[in-house]
Amino acid sequence: RWADWSSATDLSPDQVLVSDVSWVPGGQHVTFQLQNREQTWLDLCRFDVVAGTTEVLFRDQTPAWIESPSAPVWLQSGGFLWLSPRSGWRQIYRYDANGGLVGPVTEAGVEVQSILGLSPNQDQVFFTAYHPSPTELHVHRTTLSGGMVNRLTSLGSSHRVTFNRSFTYFIDQYSSVTTPHRIELRNSDGKRILEV
């Protein structure tokens, strides 16, 4: 079945970009992102594959330019996490299942690069951010309610990590001008378990 998105925008097809398409858990809905060619706004749309209907969940917008953050990160509650630069900082926001804003998860001043995933009981979110230094990429953890941001990697280096499926451990690869490439196994609190 083809998704008819003409009800989602009054722009013609040659004036719109489809910047991401992804399934919603459960398989009854597909989300897709529509943007104008200038990329100053982005609509997150949901298509019901059974009913054949399309709705706009919300519009994300900035005065200058907005990048597609890729697919939403889905929560067991049906809600989702979304990356947006609308405040001037790239922050994580939490939405309910119908696209209603619950609130920010991270505060302005923390430049989030990517959402890595959620703890097993989905009360914490892991993400990468250029914080506290704009030249160092670190792994952080915070609660979904927007609590304190905890850095899990050591200062002085940029880090690339890979979590296990349950987000209880991660492989930390890092280096700096003075530190050659290192690989460590850490737990979800950032404690080093093993230097590889």
Short mmCIF file of C-alpha atoms in Angstrom, two decimals:
data_model
loop_
_atom_site.label_atom_id
_atom_site.label_comp_id
_atom_site.label_asym_id
_atom_site.label_seq_id
_atom_site.Cartn_x
_atom_site.Cartn_y
_atom_site.Cartn_z
CA ARG A 1 0.00 0.00 0.00
CA TRP A 2 1.32 3.45 -0.95
CA ALA A 3 1.35 6.16 1.73
CA ASP A 4 -0.57 9.20 0.56
CA TRP A 5 1.12 12.17 2.21
CA SER A 6 -0.73 14.86 0.27
CA SER A 7 -2.84 15.55 3.38
CA ALA A 8 0.35 16.15 5.40
CA THR A 9 1.56 19.14 3.34
CA ASP A 10 0.31 21.58 0.74
CA LEU A 11 3.67 21.51 -1.10
CA SER A 12 4.04 19.69 -4.41
CA PRO A 13 6.20 16.52 -4.51
CA ASP A 14 9.10 18.37 -6.17
CA GLN A 15 9.23 20.82 -3.23
CA VAL A 16 9.48 18.17 -0.49
CA LEU A 17 12.24 15.83 0.71
CA VAL A 18 11.51 12.49 2.40
CA SER A 19 14.50 12.29 4.73
CA ASP A 20 13.77 9.12 6.73
CA VAL A 21 11.34 6.19 6.73
CA SER A 22 11.12 3.68 9.59
CA TRP A 23 8.73 1.17 11.13
CA VAL A 24 7.04 1.79 14.47
CA PRO A 25 7.32 -1.26 16.78
CA GLY A 26 4.31 -3.52 16.25
CA GLY A 27 4.30 -3.13 12.47
CA GLN A 28 1.00 -1.26 12.07
CA HIS A 29 2.57 2.17 11.48
CA VAL A 30 5.42 3.65 9.50
CA THR A 31 6.92 7.03 10.31
CA PHE A 32 8.45 9.24 7.67
CA GLN A 33 9.98 12.69 7.76
CA LEU A 34 9.02 15.40 5.28
CA GLN A 35 11.16 18.51 4.83
CA ASN A 36 10.99 21.55 2.63
CA ARG A 37 13.91 21.86 0.19
CA GLU A 38 15.48 24.66 2.28
CA GLN A 39 15.35 22.28 5.27
CA THR A 40 14.08 24.92 7.70
CA TRP A 41 11.32 22.60 8.96
CA LEU A 42 10.74 18.87 9.35
CA ASP A 43 7.39 17.13 9.84
CA LEU A 44 7.33 13.74 11.55
CA CYS A 45 4.43 11.87 9.92
CA ARG A 46 2.81 8.56 10.79
CA PHE A 47 1.17 6.29 8.22
CA ASP A 48 -1.33 3.64 9.35
CA VAL A 49 -0.71 0.69 7.01
CA VAL A 50 -4.12 -0.89 7.80
CA ALA A 51 -6.35 2.18 7.53
CA GLY A 52 -4.21 3.86 4.87
CA THR A 53 -4.25 7.23 6.67
CA THR A 54 -1.44 9.70 7.26
CA GLU A 55 -1.11 12.21 10.11
CA VAL A 56 1.52 14.77 11.07
CA LEU A 57 2.69 14.10 14.64
CA PHE A 58 4.59 17.40 14.95
CA ARG A 59 6.73 19.94 13.10
CA ASP A 60 10.33 20.59 14.15
CA GLN A 61 11.66 23.95 13.01
CA THR A 62 14.61 26.32 13.26
CA PRO A 63 15.20 29.72 11.65
CA ALA A 64 18.21 28.44 9.70
CA TRP A 65 18.46 24.70 8.97
CA ILE A 66 17.29 21.44 10.50
CA GLU A 67 18.93 18.07 9.95
CA SER A 68 17.02 14.79 9.99
CA PRO A 69 17.97 13.02 13.23
CA SER A 70 17.19 9.60 11.64
CA ALA A 71 14.50 7.37 13.14
CA PRO A 72 12.89 8.09 16.52
CA VAL A 73 14.05 5.92 19.44
CA TRP A 74 10.92 4.07 20.58
CA LEU A 75 9.92 3.50 24.19
CA GLN A 76 7.89 0.55 25.49
CA SER A 77 5.15 3.03 26.45
CA GLY A 78 4.66 3.84 22.76
CA GLY A 79 6.37 7.21 23.11
CA PHE A 80 9.73 8.06 21.62
CA LEU A 81 12.92 10.09 21.93
CA TRP A 82 13.84 12.70 19.33
CA LEU A 83 16.97 14.78 18.64
CA SER A 84 16.40 18.44 17.82
CA PRO A 85 18.51 21.64 17.57
CA ARG A 86 15.46 23.91 18.08
CA SER A 87 16.89 25.51 21.25
CA GLY A 88 20.21 26.32 19.59
CA TRP A 89 21.69 23.16 21.15
CA ARG A 90 21.11 19.63 19.88
CA GLN A 91 19.01 18.15 22.68
CA ILE A 92 17.05 14.95 23.34
CA TYR A 93 13.28 15.44 23.72
CA ARG A 94 10.68 12.96 24.89
CA TYR A 95 7.29 12.63 23.13
CA ASP A 96 4.18 10.58 23.85
CA ALA A 97 2.76 8.10 21.33
CA ASN A 98 0.65 10.79 19.62
CA GLY A 99 3.51 13.23 19.10
CA GLY A 100 2.79 15.36 22.18
CA LEU A 101 5.93 16.87 23.75
CA VAL A 102 6.56 15.49 27.25
CA GLY A 103 9.71 17.59 27.73
CA PRO A 104 13.46 17.82 27.22
CA VAL A 105 15.62 14.96 28.48
CA THR A 106 18.91 16.86 28.17
CA GLU A 107 19.49 20.53 28.94
CA ALA A 108 20.72 23.31 26.70
CA GLY A 109 24.51 23.46 26.84
CA VAL A 110 24.94 19.72 26.25
CA GLU A 111 25.50 19.24 22.49
CA VAL A 112 24.17 15.71 21.87
CA GLN A 113 25.66 13.86 18.92
CA SER A 114 23.59 10.65 18.98
CA ILE A 115 21.24 8.53 21.09
CA LEU A 116 22.88 5.16 21.73
CA GLY A 117 20.03 3.36 23.49
CA LEU A 118 18.14 2.70 26.70
CA SER A 119 18.75 0.72 29.89
CA PRO A 120 16.83 -2.60 30.19
CA ASN A 121 14.00 -1.03 32.24
CA GLN A 122 14.05 2.09 30.03
CA ASP A 123 14.55 4.55 32.88
CA GLN A 124 17.93 5.77 31.56
CA VAL A 125 19.16 6.89 28.15
CA PHE A 126 22.76 6.61 26.91
CA PHE A 127 24.05 9.13 24.39
CA THR A 128 27.19 10.74 22.98
CA ALA A 129 27.83 14.46 23.36
CA TYR A 130 30.54 17.04 22.92
CA HIS A 131 30.43 17.85 26.61
CA PRO A 132 32.09 19.27 28.66
CA SER A 133 34.61 20.02 25.87
CA PRO A 134 33.53 20.86 22.30
CA THR A 135 36.56 18.94 21.00
CA GLU A 136 35.99 15.67 22.89
CA LEU A 137 33.17 13.21 22.21
CA HIS A 138 32.04 11.45 25.41
CA VAL A 139 29.42 8.91 26.44
CA HIS A 140 26.82 10.12 28.92
CA ARG A 141 23.83 8.75 30.78
CA THR A 142 20.76 10.49 32.16
CA THR A 143 17.24 9.59 33.27
CA LEU A 144 14.26 9.90 30.95
CA SER A 145 12.79 12.47 33.32
CA GLY A 146 15.72 14.77 32.59
CA GLY A 147 17.93 14.32 35.63
CA MET A 148 21.64 14.96 36.01
CA VAL A 149 23.87 14.08 33.05
CA ASN A 150 26.63 11.63 34.04
CA ARG A 151 29.75 11.35 31.88
CA LEU A 152 30.89 7.70 31.62
CA THR A 153 34.20 8.17 29.75
CA SER A 154 37.46 9.81 30.82
CA LEU A 155 38.41 13.38 29.96
CA GLY A 156 41.27 14.21 27.62
CA SER A 157 40.26 11.95 24.72
CA SER A 158 37.51 11.42 22.15
CA HIS A 159 35.62 8.17 22.55
CA ARG A 160 33.87 5.73 20.23
CA VAL A 161 31.79 3.10 21.99
CA THR A 162 29.81 -0.05 21.29
CA PHE A 163 27.25 -1.25 23.87
CA ASN A 164 26.03 -4.80 24.31
CA ARG A 165 22.33 -5.40 23.58
CA SER A 166 21.23 -4.99 27.20
CA PHE A 167 23.26 -1.77 27.68
CA THR A 168 25.04 -3.19 30.72
CA TYR A 169 28.58 -3.06 29.22
CA PHE A 170 30.35 -1.16 26.47
CA ILE A 171 33.63 -1.28 24.55
CA ASP A 172 35.37 2.11 24.80
CA GLN A 173 37.87 2.99 22.05
CA TYR A 174 39.70 6.26 22.57
CA SER A 175 42.84 8.23 21.82
CA SER A 176 44.24 11.75 21.99
CA VAL A 177 47.27 13.73 20.85
CA THR A 178 49.27 12.26 23.75
CA THR A 179 47.50 8.88 24.17
CA PRO A 180 47.76 6.15 21.53
CA HIS A 181 44.64 4.17 20.61
CA ARG A 182 43.25 2.20 23.57
CA ILE A 183 40.37 -0.23 23.98
CA GLU A 184 38.65 -0.92 27.31
CA LEU A 185 35.62 -2.82 28.54
CA ARG A 186 33.44 -0.74 30.89
CA ASN A 187 30.16 -1.33 32.70
CA SER A 188 27.12 0.94 32.35
CA ASP A 189 28.38 3.09 35.25
CA GLY A 190 31.60 3.80 33.31
CA LYS A 191 33.79 1.64 35.58
CA ARG A 192 36.69 0.03 33.73
CA ILE A 193 36.46 -3.78 33.85
CA LEU A 194 39.27 -4.71 31.50
CA GLU A 195 41.89 -3.04 29.31
CA VAL A 196 41.98 -4.88 25.99
#
